[in-house]
Coordinates of C-alpha atoms in Angstrom, one line a residue:
M15 CA 0.3 -0.3 0.0
T16 CA 1.8 3.3 -0.8
R17 CA 0.9 5.8 2.6
M18 CA 1.0 10.1 2.2
T19 CA 2.8 11.6 3.5
T20 CA 2.4 15.4 5.2
E21 CA 4.4 18.1 3.7
G22 CA 7.8 18.4 5.3
E23 CA 7.5 14.6 6.2
N24 CA 10.2 11.7 5.3
P25 CA 9.0 8.4 5.3
R26 CA 10.3 6.7 8.0
P27 CA 14.0 5.9 8.0
T28 CA 16.3 3.2 10.1
A29 CA 17.3 3.2 13.3
P30 CA 21.0 4.1 13.7
P31 CA 22.7 2.9 15.7
A32 CA 22.4 2.3 19.0
G33 CA 25.6 3.5 20.5
S34 CA 25.2 6.2 18.2
A35 CA 21.9 7.7 18.4
K36 CA 22.3 8.0 22.2
R37 CA 25.6 10.7 21.1
A38 CA 24.0 12.4 19.0
L39 CA 20.5 13.0 21.6
A40 CA 22.9 13.2 24.9
G41 CA 24.7 16.0 22.3
R42 CA 21.6 17.6 20.9
L43 CA 20.1 17.5 24.4
S44 CA 23.6 18.4 26.0
W45 CA 23.0 21.9 23.9
G46 CA 19.1 22.4 24.9
L47 CA 20.0 22.1 28.3
A48 CA 22.5 25.0 27.7
D49 CA 20.5 27.0 25.6
Q50 CA 17.7 26.8 28.3
A51 CA 20.5 28.1 30.7
A52 CA 21.2 30.8 29.2
S53 CA 17.7 32.2 28.5
S54 CA 17.1 31.0 32.1
M55 CA 19.9 33.1 33.6
S56 CA 19.0 36.1 30.8
N57 CA 15.1 35.7 32.6
F58 CA 16.0 35.4 35.8
V59 CA 18.3 38.5 35.9
V60 CA 15.9 40.9 33.8
G61 CA 13.1 40.0 36.4
I62 CA 15.9 40.2 38.9
Y63 CA 17.3 43.7 38.2
V64 CA 14.1 45.2 37.3
A65 CA 12.3 44.2 40.9
R66 CA 15.3 45.7 43.1
S67 CA 15.2 48.2 40.6
L68 CA 11.4 49.2 41.1
G69 CA 9.4 48.5 43.9
V70 CA 6.7 46.0 44.1
T71 CA 4.1 47.4 42.3
A72 CA 6.1 48.8 39.6
F73 CA 7.4 45.7 39.1
G74 CA 3.7 44.6 38.7
V75 CA 3.2 46.7 36.3
F76 CA 6.3 45.1 34.4
S77 CA 4.8 41.9 34.9
L78 CA 1.9 42.6 33.5
A79 CA 3.2 43.9 30.4
W80 CA 5.7 41.0 30.4
V81 CA 3.0 37.9 30.8
T82 CA 0.9 39.7 27.3
Y83 CA 4.1 39.1 25.9
G84 CA 4.0 35.7 26.9
V85 CA 0.3 35.2 24.7
V86 CA 2.4 37.5 22.0
L87 CA 4.7 34.8 21.9
N88 CA 2.5 31.9 21.9
V89 CA 0.6 33.0 19.2
S90 CA 3.6 33.7 17.4
R91 CA 5.1 30.0 17.4
G92 CA 1.8 29.0 17.1
L93 CA 0.7 29.7 13.6
A94 CA 4.4 29.9 12.5
T95 CA 7.6 27.7 14.7
D96 CA 5.4 24.4 16.0
P97 CA 4.0 22.7 12.9
L98 CA 7.9 23.9 11.2
V99 CA 9.1 22.2 14.5
V100 CA 6.8 18.8 13.9
R101 CA 6.7 18.6 10.3
F102 CA 10.5 20.0 9.5
S103 CA 12.9 18.2 11.8
G104 CA 15.1 16.0 10.4
V105 CA 14.1 16.8 6.8
S106 CA 16.9 17.6 4.2
D107 CA 18.3 21.3 4.4
A108 CA 17.0 23.0 1.6
S109 CA 12.9 22.0 3.1
W110 CA 14.5 23.4 6.4
R111 CA 15.8 26.1 5.0
Q112 CA 12.7 26.9 2.1
A113 CA 10.1 26.0 5.7
V114 CA 12.3 28.6 7.7
A115 CA 12.7 31.5 5.8
R116 CA 8.7 31.7 5.1
S117 CA 7.9 30.6 9.0
T118 CA 10.3 33.4 10.8
G119 CA 8.6 35.4 7.5
T120 CA 6.0 34.6 10.1
A121 CA 6.7 35.4 13.2
L122 CA 7.3 38.6 12.0
G123 CA 4.2 39.3 10.4
V124 CA 2.8 38.1 13.7
G125 CA 4.9 40.7 16.2
A126 CA 4.5 43.5 13.4
V127 CA 0.3 43.4 13.7
I128 CA -0.5 43.2 17.4
G129 CA 2.6 45.6 18.1
A130 CA 1.0 47.7 16.1
V131 CA -2.2 47.1 18.1
C132 CA -0.4 47.7 21.6
L133 CA 1.1 50.9 20.0
V134 CA -2.6 52.4 19.8
V135 CA -3.5 50.7 23.1
G136 CA -1.3 51.5 25.5
P137 CA -2.2 55.8 25.0
A138 CA -5.5 54.5 25.8
L139 CA -4.3 53.0 28.7
G140 CA -3.1 55.6 30.2
G141 CA -2.0 55.3 34.0
S142 CA 1.6 53.9 34.5
V143 CA 0.6 51.1 32.5
G144 CA 0.1 52.8 29.3
P145 CA 3.2 53.7 28.4
A146 CA 4.6 49.8 29.6
F147 CA 2.3 49.0 26.5
T148 CA 3.2 50.9 24.1
A149 CA 7.4 50.1 24.7
L150 CA 5.9 46.6 24.2
G151 CA 4.7 47.3 21.1
I152 CA 7.8 48.7 19.6
V153 CA 9.8 46.5 20.5
L154 CA 7.5 43.0 19.5
P155 CA 9.2 42.0 16.1
G156 CA 12.1 41.9 17.7
L157 CA 11.0 39.9 20.1
L158 CA 9.6 37.4 18.0
L159 CA 11.9 36.9 15.6
Q160 CA 14.3 35.5 18.4
D161 CA 12.9 33.0 19.8
A162 CA 11.7 31.8 15.7
W163 CA 15.7 31.2 14.8
R164 CA 15.6 29.5 18.8
F165 CA 13.6 27.2 16.8
S166 CA 14.9 27.2 14.0
F167 CA 18.0 26.0 14.7
F168 CA 16.3 23.6 17.3
T169 CA 14.8 21.7 14.3
A170 CA 17.7 21.1 12.5
G171 CA 19.4 19.7 15.4
A172 CA 21.8 22.8 15.6
G173 CA 21.4 23.4 19.2
R174 CA 24.9 25.2 19.8
K175 CA 23.0 27.8 17.4
A176 CA 20.7 28.5 19.2
F177 CA 23.0 29.2 22.8
V178 CA 24.9 31.3 21.1
N179 CA 21.7 33.7 19.6
D180 CA 21.2 33.4 23.2
L181 CA 24.2 34.6 24.8
V182 CA 24.2 37.7 21.9
W183 CA 21.3 38.5 23.2
G184 CA 22.7 37.9 27.4
V185 CA 25.5 40.2 26.9
A186 CA 23.5 43.1 24.8
L187 CA 21.1 43.3 27.9
V188 CA 24.1 44.4 30.0
P189 CA 24.1 47.8 28.7
A190 CA 20.3 47.9 28.3
M191 CA 19.6 47.1 31.3
V192 CA 21.9 50.4 32.7
V193 CA 20.7 52.7 30.4
A194 CA 16.8 51.9 31.8
A195 CA 18.4 52.1 35.0
S196 CA 19.4 55.5 34.8
V197 CA 15.7 55.8 33.0
G198 CA 13.8 54.6 36.2
S199 CA 11.1 54.0 34.6
V200 CA 8.8 50.7 33.7
A201 CA 8.2 51.7 29.8
A202 CA 12.3 52.3 29.9
F203 CA 12.8 48.5 31.0
V204 CA 10.7 47.0 28.5
L205 CA 12.5 48.7 25.0
A206 CA 16.0 47.8 27.3
W207 CA 14.6 44.2 27.0
G208 CA 13.2 44.3 23.4
A209 CA 16.2 46.4 21.9
S210 CA 18.9 43.6 23.4
A211 CA 16.2 40.6 21.6
A212 CA 16.1 43.1 18.0
V213 CA 20.1 42.5 18.3
A214 CA 20.0 38.7 18.8
A215 CA 17.4 39.0 15.7
A216 CA 20.0 40.3 13.1
Y217 CA 22.4 38.1 14.4
G218 CA 20.1 35.5 13.9
C219 CA 20.1 36.2 10.5
L220 CA 24.1 36.3 10.1
Q221 CA 24.0 32.6 11.6
S222 CA 21.7 31.3 9.0
G223 CA 22.1 32.8 5.9
I224 CA 18.2 33.3 5.4
R225 CA 16.0 36.4 5.8
P226 CA 12.8 36.1 6.5
R227 CA 10.1 36.4 3.9
L228 CA 7.4 38.6 5.2
T229 CA 5.1 37.9 1.7
A230 CA 5.1 34.5 2.4
A231 CA 3.0 34.6 5.7
R232 CA 0.6 33.4 4.3
G233 CA 1.4 30.9 2.3
W234 CA 2.9 29.1 5.2
L235 CA -0.8 29.7 7.9
R236 CA -2.5 28.5 4.5
E237 CA -0.2 25.1 4.4
Q238 CA -0.4 24.7 8.2
R239 CA -3.7 25.6 8.8
D240 CA -4.5 21.6 10.0
L241 CA -2.0 21.9 12.8
G242 CA -1.0 26.1 13.2
Y243 CA -4.5 27.2 14.1
R244 CA -4.8 24.3 16.7
Y245 CA -1.9 24.8 18.1
L246 CA -2.9 28.8 17.8
V247 CA -6.0 28.2 19.8
E248 CA -3.9 25.8 22.8
N249 CA -0.5 28.0 22.7
V250 CA -3.3 30.6 23.6
S251 CA -5.7 29.3 26.4
L252 CA -2.0 28.7 28.0
S253 CA -0.5 32.0 28.1
G254 CA -3.9 33.4 27.6
A255 CA -5.1 31.6 31.2
S256 CA -1.7 33.0 32.6
Q257 CA -2.9 36.8 31.5
L258 CA -5.9 36.8 32.6
R259 CA -5.0 35.2 36.2
A260 CA -2.9 37.9 36.3
Y261 CA -5.1 40.8 35.6
G262 CA -7.6 39.1 37.5
L263 CA -5.9 38.9 40.8
G264 CA -5.1 42.8 40.3
A265 CA -8.1 43.4 40.5
I266 CA -9.5 41.3 43.2
V267 CA -6.1 42.0 46.0
G268 CA -4.0 44.8 44.1
V269 CA -1.3 45.3 41.8
G270 CA 1.4 44.3 44.6
A271 CA 0.0 41.2 44.6
V272 CA 1.1 40.4 40.6
G273 CA 4.0 41.4 41.8
A274 CA 4.5 39.1 45.0
V275 CA 3.3 36.3 42.3
R276 CA 6.3 36.7 39.5
G277 CA 8.8 37.4 42.2
A278 CA 8.4 33.6 43.7
E279 CA 8.1 32.5 40.2
L280 CA 12.0 34.1 39.5
L281 CA 13.6 32.1 42.8
L282 CA 11.8 29.3 40.4
G283 CA 12.8 31.2 37.5
P284 CA 15.6 27.9 35.9
F285 CA 12.4 25.6 35.4
L286 CA 9.9 27.6 34.5
A287 CA 11.6 29.5 31.5
V288 CA 12.5 25.7 30.4
L289 CA 9.0 24.8 30.7
M290 CA 7.9 28.2 28.2
G291 CA 10.4 26.7 26.3
L292 CA 10.5 23.1 26.3
S293 CA 9.4 22.0 22.5
L294 CA 12.8 23.7 21.4
V295 CA 14.1 19.9 22.5
T296 CA 11.8 18.0 23.5
V297 CA 9.3 18.2 20.1
P298 CA 11.6 17.7 17.4
E299 CA 13.2 14.7 19.6
A300 CA 9.8 12.6 20.1
A301 CA 9.8 13.7 16.6
R302 CA 12.7 11.6 16.3
V303 CA 12.0 9.1 18.1
L304 CA 8.7 8.1 16.9
R305 CA 10.3 7.7 13.2
Q306 CA 13.4 5.0 14.8
T307 CA 12.0 4.3 17.4
P308 CA 8.2 4.6 18.1
H309 CA 7.6 2.0 20.9
R310 CA 10.1 3.8 23.4
L311 CA 7.7 7.2 22.7
G312 CA 5.9 6.0 25.8
S313 CA 9.2 5.4 28.3
F314 CA 10.9 8.8 26.7
C315 CA 8.3 11.2 27.6
L316 CA 7.6 9.5 30.9
L317 CA 11.8 10.6 31.4
L318 CA 11.7 14.2 30.1
G319 CA 8.2 14.6 32.0
G320 CA 9.5 12.7 35.6
G321 CA 13.5 14.8 35.6
Q322 CA 11.6 17.8 35.3
A323 CA 8.5 17.6 37.7
V324 CA 11.7 15.5 40.3
A325 CA 14.2 18.7 39.5
A326 CA 11.2 21.6 40.4
L327 CA 11.2 19.6 43.6
L328 CA 14.5 19.3 44.6
W329 CA 14.7 22.8 43.7
G330 CA 11.8 24.1 45.6
G331 CA 13.2 22.7 48.4
A332 CA 15.9 24.2 48.9
L333 CA 14.2 27.2 48.3
L334 CA 12.7 26.8 51.8
L335 CA 16.5 26.0 53.3
M336 CA 17.3 30.5 52.0
P337 CA 17.3 32.5 54.3
D338 CA 15.5 35.6 54.9
R339 CA 18.7 37.5 54.6
L340 CA 20.0 36.4 50.9
G341 CA 16.1 36.7 49.8
E342 CA 16.7 40.5 50.6
L343 CA 19.8 40.6 48.8
V344 CA 18.4 39.0 45.6
L345 CA 14.3 39.5 45.6
G346 CA 15.0 43.5 48.1
G347 CA 11.7 44.2 48.9
V348 CA 9.9 41.9 47.3
W349 CA 11.1 38.9 49.1
H350 CA 8.7 39.0 52.0
S351 CA 5.5 38.7 49.9
A352 CA 6.8 36.6 47.2
A353 CA 8.5 33.3 50.2
Q354 CA 4.7 32.5 51.3
L355 CA 4.3 31.7 48.1
I356 CA 7.4 28.8 47.0
V357 CA 5.6 25.8 49.2
P358 CA 2.7 26.2 46.0
I359 CA 4.4 27.5 43.2
T360 CA 6.5 24.5 43.3
L361 CA 3.9 22.5 43.2
G362 CA 2.4 23.9 40.5
V363 CA 5.9 23.9 39.1
A364 CA 6.7 20.2 39.2
G365 CA 2.5 19.6 37.9
A366 CA 3.3 21.2 34.9
G367 CA 6.7 20.3 34.4
L368 CA 5.4 16.2 34.3
G369 CA 2.8 16.8 31.9
T370 CA 5.5 18.6 29.6
G371 CA 6.5 14.9 29.1
A372 CA 3.0 14.2 28.0
A373 CA 2.2 17.3 25.9
A374 CA 5.6 17.0 23.8
G375 CA 4.7 13.0 23.3
L376 CA 1.0 14.5 21.6
R377 CA 3.0 17.1 19.1
A378 CA 5.7 14.5 17.9
L379 CA 2.3 12.1 16.8
G380 CA 0.3 15.2 15.4
A381 CA -2.2 14.6 17.5
A382 CA -3.2 18.4 17.9
R383 CA -7.0 18.0 19.0
R384 CA -6.0 15.6 21.7
S385 CA -3.6 18.1 22.2
L386 CA -5.4 21.3 22.4
R387 CA -8.6 19.4 24.3
C388 CA -6.2 19.2 27.5
Q389 CA -4.6 22.6 26.6
L390 CA -8.4 24.1 26.9
F391 CA -9.0 21.7 30.5
A392 CA -6.1 22.8 32.0
S393 CA -6.2 25.9 31.3
A394 CA -9.8 26.6 32.6
C395 CA -8.8 25.1 35.8
Y396 CA -5.4 26.8 35.8
V397 CA -7.8 30.7 35.9
G398 CA -10.7 29.0 37.9
G399 CA -7.7 27.8 40.6
G400 CA -6.1 31.2 40.4
L401 CA -9.2 33.3 40.5
G402 CA -11.9 31.8 42.8
G403 CA -8.5 30.9 45.5
A404 CA -7.8 34.1 45.3
A405 CA -11.2 34.9 46.3
V406 CA -11.3 32.7 49.2
A407 CA -7.7 33.2 50.7
G408 CA -6.1 36.5 48.5
T409 CA -2.6 36.0 46.9
V410 CA -1.9 32.4 48.6
G411 CA -5.4 31.1 48.4
S412 CA -4.7 31.6 44.2
A413 CA -1.2 30.7 44.0
W414 CA -2.2 27.1 45.9
G415 CA -5.5 27.0 43.5
V416 CA -3.2 26.9 40.4
A417 CA -1.2 24.3 41.8
A418 CA -4.1 21.8 42.8
A419 CA -5.1 22.7 38.6
T420 CA -2.3 22.5 37.0
V421 CA -1.7 18.6 39.0
S422 CA -5.2 18.0 37.8
G423 CA -3.6 19.3 33.9
S424 CA -1.0 16.6 34.4
A425 CA -2.7 14.0 34.9
V426 CA -5.5 14.8 31.9
W427 CA -2.0 14.9 29.8
W428 CA -1.1 12.1 30.1
L429 CA -4.1 9.8 29.6
Q430 CA -4.4 11.4 26.6
L431 CA -1.0 10.5 25.6
R432 CA -1.8 6.4 26.7
S433 CA -4.7 7.2 24.3
A434 CA -2.5 9.3 21.5
L435 CA 0.2 5.8 21.5
R436 CA -2.9 3.1 21.5
E437 CA -4.0 4.8 19.0
H438 CA -0.8 5.0 17.1
H439 CA -0.2 1.0 17.6
H440 CA -2.8 0.1 15.5
N441 CA -3.1 2.0 13.3
T442 CA 0.3 1.6 12.1
I443 CA -0.3 -2.3 12.2
R444 CA -3.0 -2.0 10.6
E445 CA -0.8 -0.6 8.2
V446 CA 1.8 -2.8 8.0
R447 CA -1.3 -5.7 7.2
T448 CA -3.2 -4.0 3.9
P449 CA -1.0 -5.5 1.1

């Protein structure tokens, strides 16, 4: 029987020798960990520096802009780079380069369109929030293009280039943050953060030798619509839930509560950053496992998720032992509010880490309907738990509500992966038996 292949998909290759495959996997994961370490450190330093420079209320305003960026970032990933990762991991160089030009052009277009909206909304908001959103609108194209390069490099198995690109961003952040501190406004810090990302985005063009094709965005969206629009809804439900929880928490408890939650998240920053960008490494690797040794996909995902959960719990345990003097040195006045949230936020991150293993498996299988169903359920629980907890017990109640929601969502992800693996196994047997 002749089997049709999706665009960018190669017939299943012969699995390489076990030893060489493990070495290659270890190498790619090592660069992935190095890149995530660089990204985590940059996000951590930015958050700490801004928190210490602005105080809890202004840091809450900065956090609202950060959360909004997270929503836009997930729009870009769903439409531009998630389909790239699923369909163009391990393909020929020519196919990869053509796809990357269109994918990065789409990311740039998303940044330009939503950035223009922010430029209109910012002045209308006024107050202390308006200038922050105006600044965000200016820097969104560069931020999204930089993220698209990271996905593109990992899709090609070139994690070293993604690591170098993040290092360039980190180096550019240093003088930018110093200038922003001399100005002392939230908008200045947003501009500094985004301008340094634009430097790394421009360097990504030099690294790849590819120019983003903005004019090809419409064609890319049309060709990838079967995955892209489902991933868009899935990603936006995730980041949109975070934004709704932040805005709701600010309305119920106060903007200072948003800053306290963000401060506690910064203490777990390395793991949160890894979770946000986990698909850079895990989805391409899960797709390779599926093509080469499909029977190992379930255990591969369990190892990924379980490792994340255990690491988060160990880190949270270490934070509980941190003396107040050190906490004040790191977060300044934000520490005392954030310290009360360490336990529930640690449990929430551990639950999310366990779920990301199953999510990577569903993405590799192309089971967009199942992953969308999981994400919508998890997002509804996140908003309900976060705001319901805030109404009952303030900031601490919100953190515990989110922790319970995250663990529940993780269980649903694994149930859906189990069903998807069974379905894939039955379909494979049917293909083999069909003459």
